[in-house]
Coordinates of N, CA, C and O in Angstrom, one line a residue:
M9 N 0.8 -1.2 0.0 CA 0.0 0.0 0.0 C 0.9 1.2 0.0 O 1.9 1.3 0.7
K10 N 0.5 2.2 -0.8 CA 1.3 3.5 -0.9 C 1.0 4.3 0.4 O -0.1 4.2 1.0
Q11 N 2.0 5.0 0.8 CA 1.9 5.9 2.0 C 0.7 6.8 1.9 O 0.0 7.0 2.9
E12 N 0.5 7.4 0.8 CA -0.6 8.3 0.6 C -2.0 7.7 0.9 O -2.8 8.3 1.6
E13 N -2.2 6.5 0.4 CA -3.4 5.7 0.7 C -3.5 5.3 2.2 O -4.6 5.4 2.8
D14 N -2.4 4.9 2.7 CA -2.3 4.5 4.2 C -2.8 5.7 5.0 O -3.6 5.6 5.9
I15 N -2.3 6.9 4.7 CA -2.6 8.1 5.5 C -4.1 8.5 5.3 O -4.8 8.8 6.2
R16 N -4.6 8.3 4.0 CA -6.0 8.6 3.7 C -6.9 7.7 4.6 O -7.9 8.2 5.2
Q17 N -6.6 6.5 4.6 CA -7.4 5.5 5.4 C -7.4 5.8 6.9 O -8.4 5.8 7.6
A18 N -6.2 6.1 7.4 CA -6.0 6.4 8.8 C -6.8 7.6 9.2 O -7.5 7.7 10.2
C19 N -6.8 8.7 8.3 CA -7.5 9.9 8.6 C -9.0 9.6 8.6 O -9.8 10.2 9.5
E20 N -9.5 8.8 7.7 CA -10.9 8.5 7.6 C -11.4 7.8 8.8 O -12.4 8.1 9.4
V21 N -10.6 6.9 9.3 CA -11.0 6.1 10.6 C -11.0 7.1 11.7 O -12.0 7.1 12.5
M22 N -10.1 8.0 11.8 CA -10.1 9.0 13.0 C -11.2 10.0 12.8 O -11.8 10.3 13.8
R23 N -11.6 10.4 11.6 CA -12.7 11.3 11.4 C -14.0 10.7 11.9 O -14.9 11.3 12.3
Q24 N -14.1 9.3 11.8 CA -15.3 8.6 12.3 C -15.2 8.2 13.7 O -16.0 7.4 14.2
G25 N -14.2 8.7 14.5 CA -14.1 8.4 15.9 C -13.3 7.1 16.2 O -13.3 6.7 17.3
G26 N -12.7 6.6 15.2 CA -11.9 5.3 15.4 C -10.5 5.5 15.9 O -10.0 6.6 16.0
I27 N -9.9 4.4 16.2 CA -8.6 4.4 16.8 C -7.6 3.7 15.8 O -7.9 2.7 15.2
I28 N -6.4 4.4 15.7 CA -5.4 3.8 14.8 C -4.1 3.4 15.5 O -3.9 3.9 16.6
L29 N -3.4 2.6 14.9 CA -2.0 2.2 15.4 C -1.1 2.7 14.3 O -1.3 2.4 13.1
Y30 N -0.1 3.5 14.6 CA 0.8 4.1 13.6 C 2.2 4.4 14.1 O 2.4 4.5 15.3
P31 N 3.1 4.4 13.1 CA 4.5 4.7 13.5 C 4.7 6.2 13.7 O 4.1 7.0 13.0
T32 N 5.4 6.6 14.7 CA 5.6 8.0 15.0 C 7.1 8.4 14.9 O 7.9 7.5 14.5
D33 N 7.5 9.5 15.3 CA 8.9 10.0 15.4 C 9.6 9.3 16.5 O 10.8 9.5 16.7
T34 N 8.9 8.5 17.3 CA 9.6 7.8 18.4 C 9.2 6.3 18.3 O 9.6 5.6 17.4
V35 N 8.3 5.8 19.2 CA 7.9 4.4 19.1 C 6.5 4.3 18.4 O 5.9 5.4 18.0
W36 N 6.0 3.1 18.2 CA 4.7 3.0 17.6 C 3.6 3.5 18.5 O 3.8 3.4 19.8
G37 N 2.6 4.2 18.0 CA 1.6 4.8 18.8 C 0.2 4.4 18.6 O -0.1 4.0 17.5
I38 N -0.6 4.5 19.6 CA -2.1 4.4 19.5 C -2.6 5.8 19.3 O -2.2 6.7 20.1
G39 N -3.4 6.1 18.3 CA -3.8 7.4 18.0 C -5.3 7.6 17.7 O -6.0 6.6 17.4
C40 N -5.8 8.8 17.9 CA -7.2 9.1 17.5 C -7.3 10.7 17.4 O -6.3 11.4 17.7
D41 N -8.4 11.1 17.1 CA -8.7 12.6 17.0 C -8.6 13.1 18.4 O -9.4 12.7 19.3
A42 N -7.7 14.0 18.7 CA -7.4 14.6 20.0 C -8.6 15.5 20.5 O -8.6 15.9 21.6
T43 N -9.5 15.8 19.6 CA -10.6 16.6 20.0 C -11.9 15.8 20.3 O -12.9 16.4 20.6
N44 N -11.8 14.5 20.1 CA -13.0 13.6 20.3 C -12.9 12.9 21.6 O -12.1 11.9 21.7
A45 N -13.7 13.3 22.6 CA -13.6 12.7 23.9 C -14.0 11.2 23.9 O -13.4 10.4 24.7
E46 N -14.9 10.8 23.1 CA -15.3 9.3 23.0 C -14.1 8.5 22.5 O -13.8 7.4 23.0
A47 N -13.4 9.0 21.5 CA -12.3 8.3 20.9 C -11.1 8.3 22.0 O -10.5 7.2 22.1
V48 N -10.9 9.4 22.7 CA -9.9 9.4 23.7 C -10.2 8.4 24.8 O -9.3 7.6 25.2
A49 N -11.4 8.3 25.2 CA -11.8 7.3 26.2 C -11.5 5.8 25.7 O -11.1 5.0 26.5
K50 N -11.7 5.6 24.4 CA -11.4 4.3 23.9 C -9.9 4.0 24.0 O -9.5 2.8 24.3
V51 N -9.1 5.0 23.8 CA -7.6 4.8 23.9 C -7.3 4.4 25.3 O -6.5 3.5 25.6
Y52 N -7.8 5.1 26.3 CA -7.6 4.8 27.7 C -8.0 3.3 28.0 O -7.3 2.6 28.7
K53 N -9.1 2.9 27.4 CA -9.6 1.5 27.7 C -8.6 0.5 27.0 O -8.3 -0.5 27.6
I54 N -8.2 0.8 25.8 CA -7.3 -0.1 25.1 C -6.0 -0.3 25.9 O -5.4 -1.4 26.1
K55 N -5.5 0.8 26.4 CA -4.2 0.8 27.2 C -4.4 0.3 28.6 O -3.4 0.1 29.3
Q56 N -5.7 0.1 29.0 CA -6.0 -0.2 30.4 C -5.3 0.8 31.4 O -4.6 0.4 32.3
R57 N -5.5 2.0 31.1 CA -4.9 3.1 31.8 C -5.9 4.0 32.4 O -6.9 4.3 31.7
E58 N -5.7 4.5 33.6 CA -6.6 5.5 34.2 C -6.6 6.8 33.5 O -5.5 7.2 33.0
D59 N -7.8 7.4 33.3 CA -7.8 8.6 32.6 C -7.3 9.8 33.4 O -7.2 10.9 32.9
S60 N -6.8 9.6 34.6 CA -6.2 10.6 35.3 C -4.7 10.8 34.9 O -4.1 11.8 35.2
K61 N -4.2 9.8 34.1 CA -2.9 10.0 33.6 C -3.0 10.5 32.1 O -3.4 9.8 31.2
A62 N -2.7 11.8 32.0 CA -3.0 12.4 30.7 C -2.1 11.8 29.5 O -1.0 11.3 29.8
L63 N -2.7 11.8 28.3 CA -2.0 11.4 27.1 C -1.4 12.6 26.4 O -1.8 13.7 26.7
I64 N -0.5 12.3 25.5 CA 0.1 13.4 24.7 C -0.5 13.4 23.3 O -1.2 12.5 22.9
C65 N -0.2 14.5 22.6 CA -0.7 14.5 21.2 C 0.4 15.1 20.3 O 1.3 15.7 20.8
L66 N 0.3 14.7 19.1 CA 1.2 15.1 18.0 C 0.6 16.2 17.1 O -0.6 16.1 16.8
V67 N 1.4 17.1 16.7 CA 1.0 18.1 15.6 C 2.1 18.2 14.6 O 3.2 17.7 14.9
D68 N 1.8 18.8 13.5 CA 2.8 18.9 12.4 C 3.5 20.2 12.3 O 4.5 20.3 11.5
S69 N 3.1 21.2 13.1 CA 3.8 22.5 12.9 C 3.6 23.4 14.1 O 2.8 23.1 15.0
D70 N 4.4 24.5 14.1 CA 4.3 25.5 15.2 C 2.9 26.1 15.2 O 2.3 26.2 16.3
N71 N 2.4 26.4 14.1 CA 1.0 27.0 14.0 C 0.0 26.1 14.6 O -0.9 26.5 15.3
R72 N 0.0 24.8 14.3 CA -1.0 23.9 14.8 C -0.8 23.8 16.4 O -1.8 23.7 17.1
L73 N 0.4 23.7 16.9 CA 0.6 23.7 18.3 C -0.1 24.8 19.0 O -0.7 24.7 20.0
Q74 N 0.0 26.0 18.4 CA -0.6 27.2 19.0 C -2.1 27.2 19.1 O -2.7 27.9 19.8
R75 N -2.7 26.3 18.3 CA -4.2 26.2 18.3 C -4.7 25.5 19.6 O -5.9 25.5 19.9
Y76 N -3.8 24.8 20.3 CA -4.2 23.9 21.4 C -3.6 24.4 22.8 O -3.9 23.7 23.8
V77 N -2.9 25.5 22.8 CA -2.4 26.0 24.0 C -2.6 27.6 24.0 O -2.3 28.2 23.0
R78 N -3.1 28.1 25.1 CA -3.4 29.5 25.2 C -2.1 30.4 25.0 O -2.1 31.4 24.4
Y79 N -1.0 29.9 25.6 CA 0.2 30.7 25.6 C 1.4 29.7 25.5 O 1.5 28.8 26.3
V80 N 2.3 29.9 24.5 CA 3.5 29.1 24.4 C 4.7 30.0 24.8 O 5.0 30.9 24.2
P81 N 5.3 29.7 26.0 CA 6.5 30.5 26.4 C 7.7 30.4 25.5 O 7.8 29.3 24.8
N82 N 8.4 31.4 25.4 CA 9.6 31.4 24.5 C 10.5 30.3 24.7 O 11.1 29.7 23.8
V83 N 10.7 29.9 26.0 CA 11.6 28.8 26.3 C 11.1 27.5 25.6 O 11.9 26.6 25.2
A84 N 9.8 27.3 25.4 CA 9.3 26.1 24.6 C 9.8 26.1 23.2 O 10.3 25.1 22.7
W85 N 9.7 27.3 22.5 CA 10.2 27.3 21.2 C 11.7 27.1 21.1 O 12.2 26.4 20.2
D86 N 12.5 27.6 22.1 CA 13.9 27.4 22.1 C 14.2 25.9 22.3 O 15.1 25.3 21.6
L87 N 13.5 25.2 23.2 CA 13.7 23.8 23.4 C 13.4 23.0 22.2 O 14.1 22.1 21.8
I88 N 12.3 23.3 21.6 CA 11.8 22.6 20.4 C 12.9 22.7 19.2 O 13.2 21.8 18.6
D89 N 13.3 24.0 19.1 CA 14.3 24.3 18.0 C 15.7 23.6 18.2 O 16.3 23.2 17.2
C90 N 16.1 23.5 19.4 CA 17.5 23.0 19.6 C 17.5 21.5 20.1 O 18.6 21.0 20.2
A91 N 16.4 20.9 20.2 CA 16.4 19.5 20.7 C 17.0 18.6 19.6 O 16.8 18.7 18.4
D92 N 17.9 17.7 20.1 CA 18.5 16.8 19.1 C 17.7 15.4 19.0 O 18.2 14.5 18.3
K93 N 16.6 15.3 19.7 CA 15.7 14.1 19.6 C 14.3 14.7 19.9 O 14.1 15.8 20.3
P94 N 13.3 13.9 19.5 CA 11.9 14.3 19.7 C 11.7 14.8 21.2 O 12.1 14.1 22.1
I95 N 11.0 15.9 21.3 CA 10.8 16.4 22.7 C 9.3 16.8 22.8 O 8.7 17.5 21.9
T96 N 8.7 16.3 23.9 CA 7.3 16.6 24.2 C 7.3 17.7 25.3 O 8.1 17.5 26.3
V97 N 6.6 18.8 25.0 CA 6.5 19.8 26.0 C 5.2 19.8 26.7 O 4.1 19.6 26.0
I98 N 5.1 19.9 28.0 CA 3.9 20.0 28.7 C 3.6 21.4 29.0 O 4.5 22.1 29.7
L99 N 2.5 21.9 28.5 CA 2.2 23.4 28.6 C 0.9 23.6 29.3 O 0.0 22.8 29.1
D100 N 0.8 24.7 30.1 CA -0.4 25.0 30.7 C -1.4 25.6 29.7 O -1.0 26.1 28.6
G101 N -2.7 25.7 30.1 CA -3.7 26.4 29.3 C -4.1 25.7 28.0 O -4.3 26.3 27.0
A102 N -4.3 24.3 28.1 CA -4.8 23.6 27.0 C -6.2 24.0 26.5 O -7.0 24.3 27.4
V103 N -6.4 24.1 25.2 CA -7.7 24.5 24.7 C -8.0 23.7 23.4 O -7.1 23.1 22.8
N104 N -9.2 23.6 23.1 CA -9.7 23.0 21.8 C -9.3 21.5 21.7 O -9.2 21.0 20.6
L105 N -9.2 20.9 22.9 CA -9.0 19.4 22.9 C -10.0 18.7 23.7 O -10.7 19.4 24.5
A106 N -10.1 17.4 23.6 CA -11.1 16.6 24.4 C -10.7 16.8 25.8 O -9.6 16.8 26.2
P107 N -11.7 17.1 26.7 CA -11.5 17.4 28.1 C -10.8 16.2 28.8 O -9.9 16.5 29.7
N108 N -11.0 15.0 28.4 CA -10.4 13.8 29.0 C -8.9 13.6 28.5 O -8.3 12.7 29.0
L109 N -8.5 14.5 27.7 CA -7.1 14.4 27.2 C -6.2 15.4 28.0 O -5.0 15.2 28.1
I110 N -6.8 16.4 28.6 CA -6.2 17.4 29.4 C -6.0 17.0 30.8 O -6.9 16.4 31.5
A111 N -4.8 17.2 31.4 CA -4.4 16.9 32.7 C -5.3 17.7 33.7 O -5.8 18.8 33.3
D112 N -5.4 17.2 34.9 CA -6.2 17.9 36.0 C -5.8 19.4 36.2 O -6.6 20.2 36.5
D113 N -4.5 19.7 35.9 CA -4.0 21.0 36.1 C -4.2 21.9 34.9 O -3.7 23.1 34.8
G114 N -4.9 21.4 33.9 CA -5.1 22.2 32.7 C -4.0 22.1 31.6 O -4.1 22.8 30.6
S115 N -3.0 21.3 31.9 CA -1.9 21.2 30.9 C -2.1 20.1 29.9 O -2.9 19.2 30.0
I116 N -1.3 20.2 28.8 CA -1.3 19.2 27.8 C 0.1 18.9 27.4 O 0.9 19.8 27.3
G117 N 0.4 17.6 27.1 CA 1.7 17.2 26.6 C 1.5 17.2 25.0 O 0.6 16.6 24.5
I118 N 2.4 17.9 24.4 CA 2.3 18.1 22.9 C 3.6 18.1 22.2 O 4.6 18.5 22.8
R119 N 3.7 17.4 21.1 CA 5.0 17.3 20.4 C 4.8 17.7 18.9 O 3.8 17.2 18.3
I120 N 5.7 18.4 18.3 CA 5.7 18.7 16.9 C 6.6 17.6 16.3 O 7.8 17.5 16.6
T121 N 6.0 16.8 15.4 CA 6.8 15.7 14.8 C 7.4 16.1 13.5 O 6.9 16.9 12.8
R122 N 8.6 15.6 13.3 CA 9.4 15.9 12.1 C 9.6 14.7 11.2 O 10.1 14.8 10.1
E123 N 9.2 13.5 11.8 CA 9.3 12.3 11.1 C 8.3 12.3 9.9 O 7.2 12.7 10.1
P124 N 8.7 11.9 8.7 CA 7.9 12.1 7.5 C 6.5 11.5 7.6 O 5.5 12.2 7.2
F125 N 6.3 10.3 8.0 CA 5.0 9.6 8.0 C 4.1 10.3 9.0 O 3.0 10.8 8.6
S126 N 4.5 10.5 10.3 CA 3.6 11.1 11.3 C 3.3 12.5 11.0 O 2.2 13.1 11.3
K127 N 4.3 13.2 10.4 CA 4.1 14.6 10.1 C 3.1 14.8 9.0 O 2.2 15.6 9.1
E128 N 3.1 14.0 8.0 CA 2.2 14.0 6.9 C 0.8 13.6 7.4 O -0.2 14.2 7.0
L129 N 0.7 12.6 8.3 CA -0.5 12.2 8.9 C -1.2 13.3 9.6 O -2.4 13.6 9.4
C130 N -0.4 14.0 10.4 CA -1.0 15.2 11.2 C -1.4 16.3 10.2 O -2.4 16.9 10.4
Y131 N -0.6 16.5 9.2 CA -0.9 17.6 8.2 C -2.2 17.3 7.5 O -3.1 18.1 7.4
R132 N -2.4 16.0 7.1 CA -3.6 15.6 6.3 C -4.8 15.6 7.2 O -5.9 15.9 6.8
F133 N -4.6 15.3 8.5 CA -5.8 15.2 9.4 C -6.2 16.6 9.8 O -7.4 16.8 10.2
Q134 N -5.3 17.5 9.8 CA -5.6 18.9 10.2 C -6.0 19.2 11.6 O -6.6 20.2 11.9
K135 N -5.7 18.3 12.5 CA -6.0 18.4 13.9 C -4.9 17.7 14.7 O -4.1 16.9 14.1
A136 N -4.8 17.9 16.0 CA -3.9 17.2 16.8 C -4.3 15.7 16.9 O -5.5 15.4 16.8
I137 N -3.4 14.8 17.0 CA -3.6 13.4 17.0 C -3.0 12.9 18.3 O -1.9 13.1 18.6
V138 N -3.8 12.1 19.1 CA -3.3 11.5 20.3 C -2.2 10.6 19.9 O -2.2 9.9 18.8
S139 N -1.1 10.6 20.7 CA 0.0 9.7 20.5 C 0.5 9.1 21.8 O 1.2 9.8 22.5
T140 N 0.1 7.9 22.1 CA 0.5 7.2 23.3 C 1.1 5.9 22.8 O 0.7 5.3 21.9
S141 N 2.1 5.5 23.5 CA 2.8 4.3 23.1 C 1.9 3.1 23.0 O 0.9 2.9 23.7
A142 N 2.2 2.2 22.0 CA 1.3 1.1 21.6 C 1.6 -0.1 22.6 O 2.3 -1.0 22.2
N143 N 1.1 0.1 23.8 CA 1.3 -1.0 24.8 C 0.2 -0.9 25.8 O -0.4 0.1 26.0
I144 N 0.1 -2.0 26.6 CA -0.8 -2.0 27.7 C 0.0 -1.2 28.8 O 1.2 -1.4 28.9
S145 N -0.7 -0.4 29.5 CA -0.1 0.5 30.6 C 0.8 -0.4 31.5 O 0.4 -1.4 32.0
G146 N 2.0 0.1 31.7 CA 3.0 -0.6 32.5 C 3.9 -1.6 31.8 O 4.9 -2.0 32.4
E147 N 3.6 -1.9 30.6 CA 4.4 -2.9 29.8 C 5.3 -2.0 28.9 O 5.1 -0.8 28.7
P148 N 6.4 -2.6 28.3 CA 7.3 -1.9 27.5 C 6.7 -1.3 26.2 O 5.8 -1.9 25.7
A149 N 7.1 -0.2 25.8 CA 6.6 0.5 24.6 C 7.1 -0.4 23.4 O 8.1 -1.0 23.4
A150 N 6.2 -0.4 22.3 CA 6.6 -1.1 21.1 C 7.5 -0.2 20.2 O 7.0 0.7 19.6
Q151 N 8.8 -0.6 20.2 CA 9.7 0.2 19.4 C 9.4 0.0 17.9 O 9.6 0.9 17.1
N152 N 9.0 -1.2 17.5 CA 8.7 -1.6 16.1 C 7.4 -2.3 16.1 O 6.9 -2.8 17.1
Y153 N 6.8 -2.4 14.9 CA 5.6 -3.1 14.7 C 5.6 -4.5 15.3 O 4.6 -4.9 15.9
S154 N 6.7 -5.2 15.1 CA 6.7 -6.6 15.5 C 6.7 -6.7 17.1 O 6.4 -7.8 17.6
D155 N 6.9 -5.6 17.8 CA 6.8 -5.6 19.2 C 5.4 -5.4 19.8 O 5.2 -5.5 21.0
I156 N 4.4 -5.1 19.0 CA 3.1 -4.8 19.4 C 2.3 -6.0 19.9 O 2.2 -7.0 19.3
D157 N 1.8 -5.9 21.1 CA 1.0 -6.9 21.8 C -0.2 -7.2 20.9 O -0.9 -6.3 20.5
P158 N -0.6 -8.5 20.7 CA -1.7 -8.8 19.9 C -3.0 -8.2 20.4 O -3.9 -7.9 19.6
R159 N -3.1 -8.0 21.7 CA -4.3 -7.4 22.3 C -4.5 -6.0 21.8 O -5.7 -5.5 21.5
I160 N -3.4 -5.3 21.6 CA -3.5 -3.9 21.0 C -3.9 -4.0 19.6 O -4.8 -3.2 19.1
L161 N -3.3 -4.9 18.8 CA -3.6 -5.0 17.4 C -5.1 -5.3 17.1 O -5.7 -4.7 16.2
E162 N -5.7 -6.1 18.0 CA -7.1 -6.5 17.9 C -8.0 -5.4 18.3 O -9.2 -5.3 17.9
A163 N -7.6 -4.5 19.2 CA -8.4 -3.5 19.8 C -8.6 -2.2 18.9 O -9.6 -1.5 19.1
V164 N -7.7 -2.0 18.0 CA -7.8 -0.8 17.2 C -8.6 -1.0 16.0 O -8.9 -2.1 15.5
D165 N -9.0 0.2 15.3 CA -9.8 0.1 14.1 C -9.0 0.1 12.8 O -9.5 -0.4 11.8
Y166 N -7.8 0.6 12.9 CA -6.9 0.6 11.7 C -5.5 0.5 12.1 O -5.1 1.2 13.0
V167 N -4.7 -0.3 11.4 CA -3.3 -0.4 11.6 C -2.6 0.0 10.4 O -2.8 -0.5 9.3
C168 N -1.8 1.1 10.5 CA -1.0 1.6 9.4 C -0.1 0.6 8.8 O 0.5 -0.2 9.6
W169 N 0.1 0.6 7.5 CA 1.1 -0.3 6.8 C 2.5 0.3 6.8 O 3.4 -0.5 6.7
S170 N 2.6 1.6 6.8 CA 3.9 2.2 6.6 C 4.8 1.8 7.8 O 4.4 1.7 8.9
R171 N 6.1 1.5 7.5 CA 7.2 1.2 8.4 C 7.0 -0.1 9.2 O 7.6 -0.3 10.2
R172 N 6.1 -1.0 8.8 CA 5.9 -2.2 9.5 C 7.1 -3.1 9.5 O 7.4 -3.9 10.4
Q173 N 7.9 -3.0 8.4 CA 9.1 -3.9 8.2 C 10.3 -3.4 9.0 O 11.3 -4.2 9.1
E174 N 10.3 -2.3 9.6 CA 11.4 -1.7 10.3 C 11.8 -2.5 11.5 O 10.9 -2.9 12.3
H175 N 13.1 -2.6 11.7 CA 13.6 -3.3 12.9 C 14.8 -2.6 13.4 O 15.9 -2.9 13.1
K176 N 14.6 -1.5 14.1 CA 15.7 -0.7 14.7 C 15.2 -0.1 16.0 O 14.0 0.0 16.3
P177 N 16.2 0.2 16.8 CA 15.8 0.8 18.1 C 15.1 2.2 18.0 O 15.5 3.0 17.2
H178 N 14.1 2.3 18.8 CA 13.4 3.6 18.9 C 13.2 3.9 20.4 O 12.9 2.9 21.1
T179 N 13.2 5.1 20.8 CA 13.0 5.4 22.2 C 11.9 6.5 22.3 O 11.7 7.3 21.4
P180 N 11.2 6.5 23.4 CA 10.2 7.6 23.7 C 10.9 8.9 23.7 O 12.1 9.1 23.8
S181 N 10.1 10.0 23.5 CA 10.6 11.3 23.5 C 11.0 11.8 24.9 O 10.7 11.2 25.9
S182 N 11.8 12.8 24.9 CA 12.1 13.6 26.2 C 10.8 14.3 26.5 O 10.0 14.6 25.6
I183 N 10.5 14.5 27.8 CA 9.4 15.2 28.2 C 9.8 16.3 29.2 O 10.5 16.0 30.2
V184 N 9.4 17.5 28.9 CA 9.7 18.7 29.7 C 8.5 19.5 30.0 O 7.7 19.8 29.1
K185 N 8.2 19.7 31.3 CA 7.1 20.5 31.7 C 7.5 22.0 31.9 O 8.5 22.3 32.5
L186 N 6.8 22.9 31.2 CA 7.1 24.3 31.2 C 6.0 25.1 31.8 O 4.8 25.0 31.4
K187 N 6.3 25.9 32.8 CA 5.3 26.8 33.4 C 5.3 28.2 32.7 O 6.4 28.6 32.2
A188 N 4.3 28.9 32.7 CA 4.2 30.2 32.1 C 5.2 31.2 32.8 O 5.7 32.1 32.1
D189 N 5.6 30.9 34.0 CA 6.5 31.8 34.7 C 8.0 31.4 34.4 O 8.9 32.0 35.0
G190 N 8.2 30.5 33.5 CA 9.5 30.1 33.1 C 10.1 28.9 33.9 O 11.2 28.4 33.5
E191 N 9.4 28.3 34.8 CA 9.9 27.1 35.6 C 9.9 26.0 34.6 O 9.0 25.7 33.9
V192 N 11.0 25.2 34.6 CA 11.2 24.1 33.7 C 11.5 22.8 34.6 O 12.3 22.9 35.5
T193 N 10.7 21.8 34.3 CA 10.9 20.5 35.0 C 11.1 19.4 34.0 O 10.2 19.2 33.1
V194 N 12.2 18.7 34.1 CA 12.5 17.6 33.1 C 11.7 16.3 33.7 O 12.0 15.9 34.8
I195 N 10.8 15.8 32.9 CA 10.0 14.6 33.4 C 10.7 13.3 32.9 O 10.8 12.4 33.6
R196 N 11.2 13.4 31.7 CA 11.9 12.2 31.1 C 13.0 12.7 30.2 O 12.7 13.5 29.3
K197 N 14.2 12.3 30.4 CA 15.4 12.7 29.5 C 15.3 12.1 28.2 O 14.9 11.0 28.0

């Protein structure tokens, strides 16, 4: 299957409230429309994770990131620009997202992806996409398609074809929490 068709099908499933399994700029991810609370609830159920543990989302550009956060501090742009690996920033003042995706303190973890497949997927979908590791909560993240638990494969509505043959190490993103007052907390290096 061509990547263009793979992306078209994944977007269609998400538009209908479905859940996809897809390769990201880090590990394989479970995804859905980040603005659809019912879809987000399905992701929590698939992962067997409490919804008090917020999920992150992916976007394709600086402009799209700004649609989902009231204020992006300058330090966030500096970190994103100089990061040598994918970096998820947790920012206060999340807006325009499913309420069950936002942490109790009103923050959201969000990452701008530069990896070609996930970037194009986000661009074509035109909204933020949930991106949580393709694993049952507490189990190791699926670095490659071959690492994905059969229970996850059976639970989603669409599994992307792109990058299924890949067999190389992938690691989760760095996570940094940024407060509007400039306070920076490293959650994961």
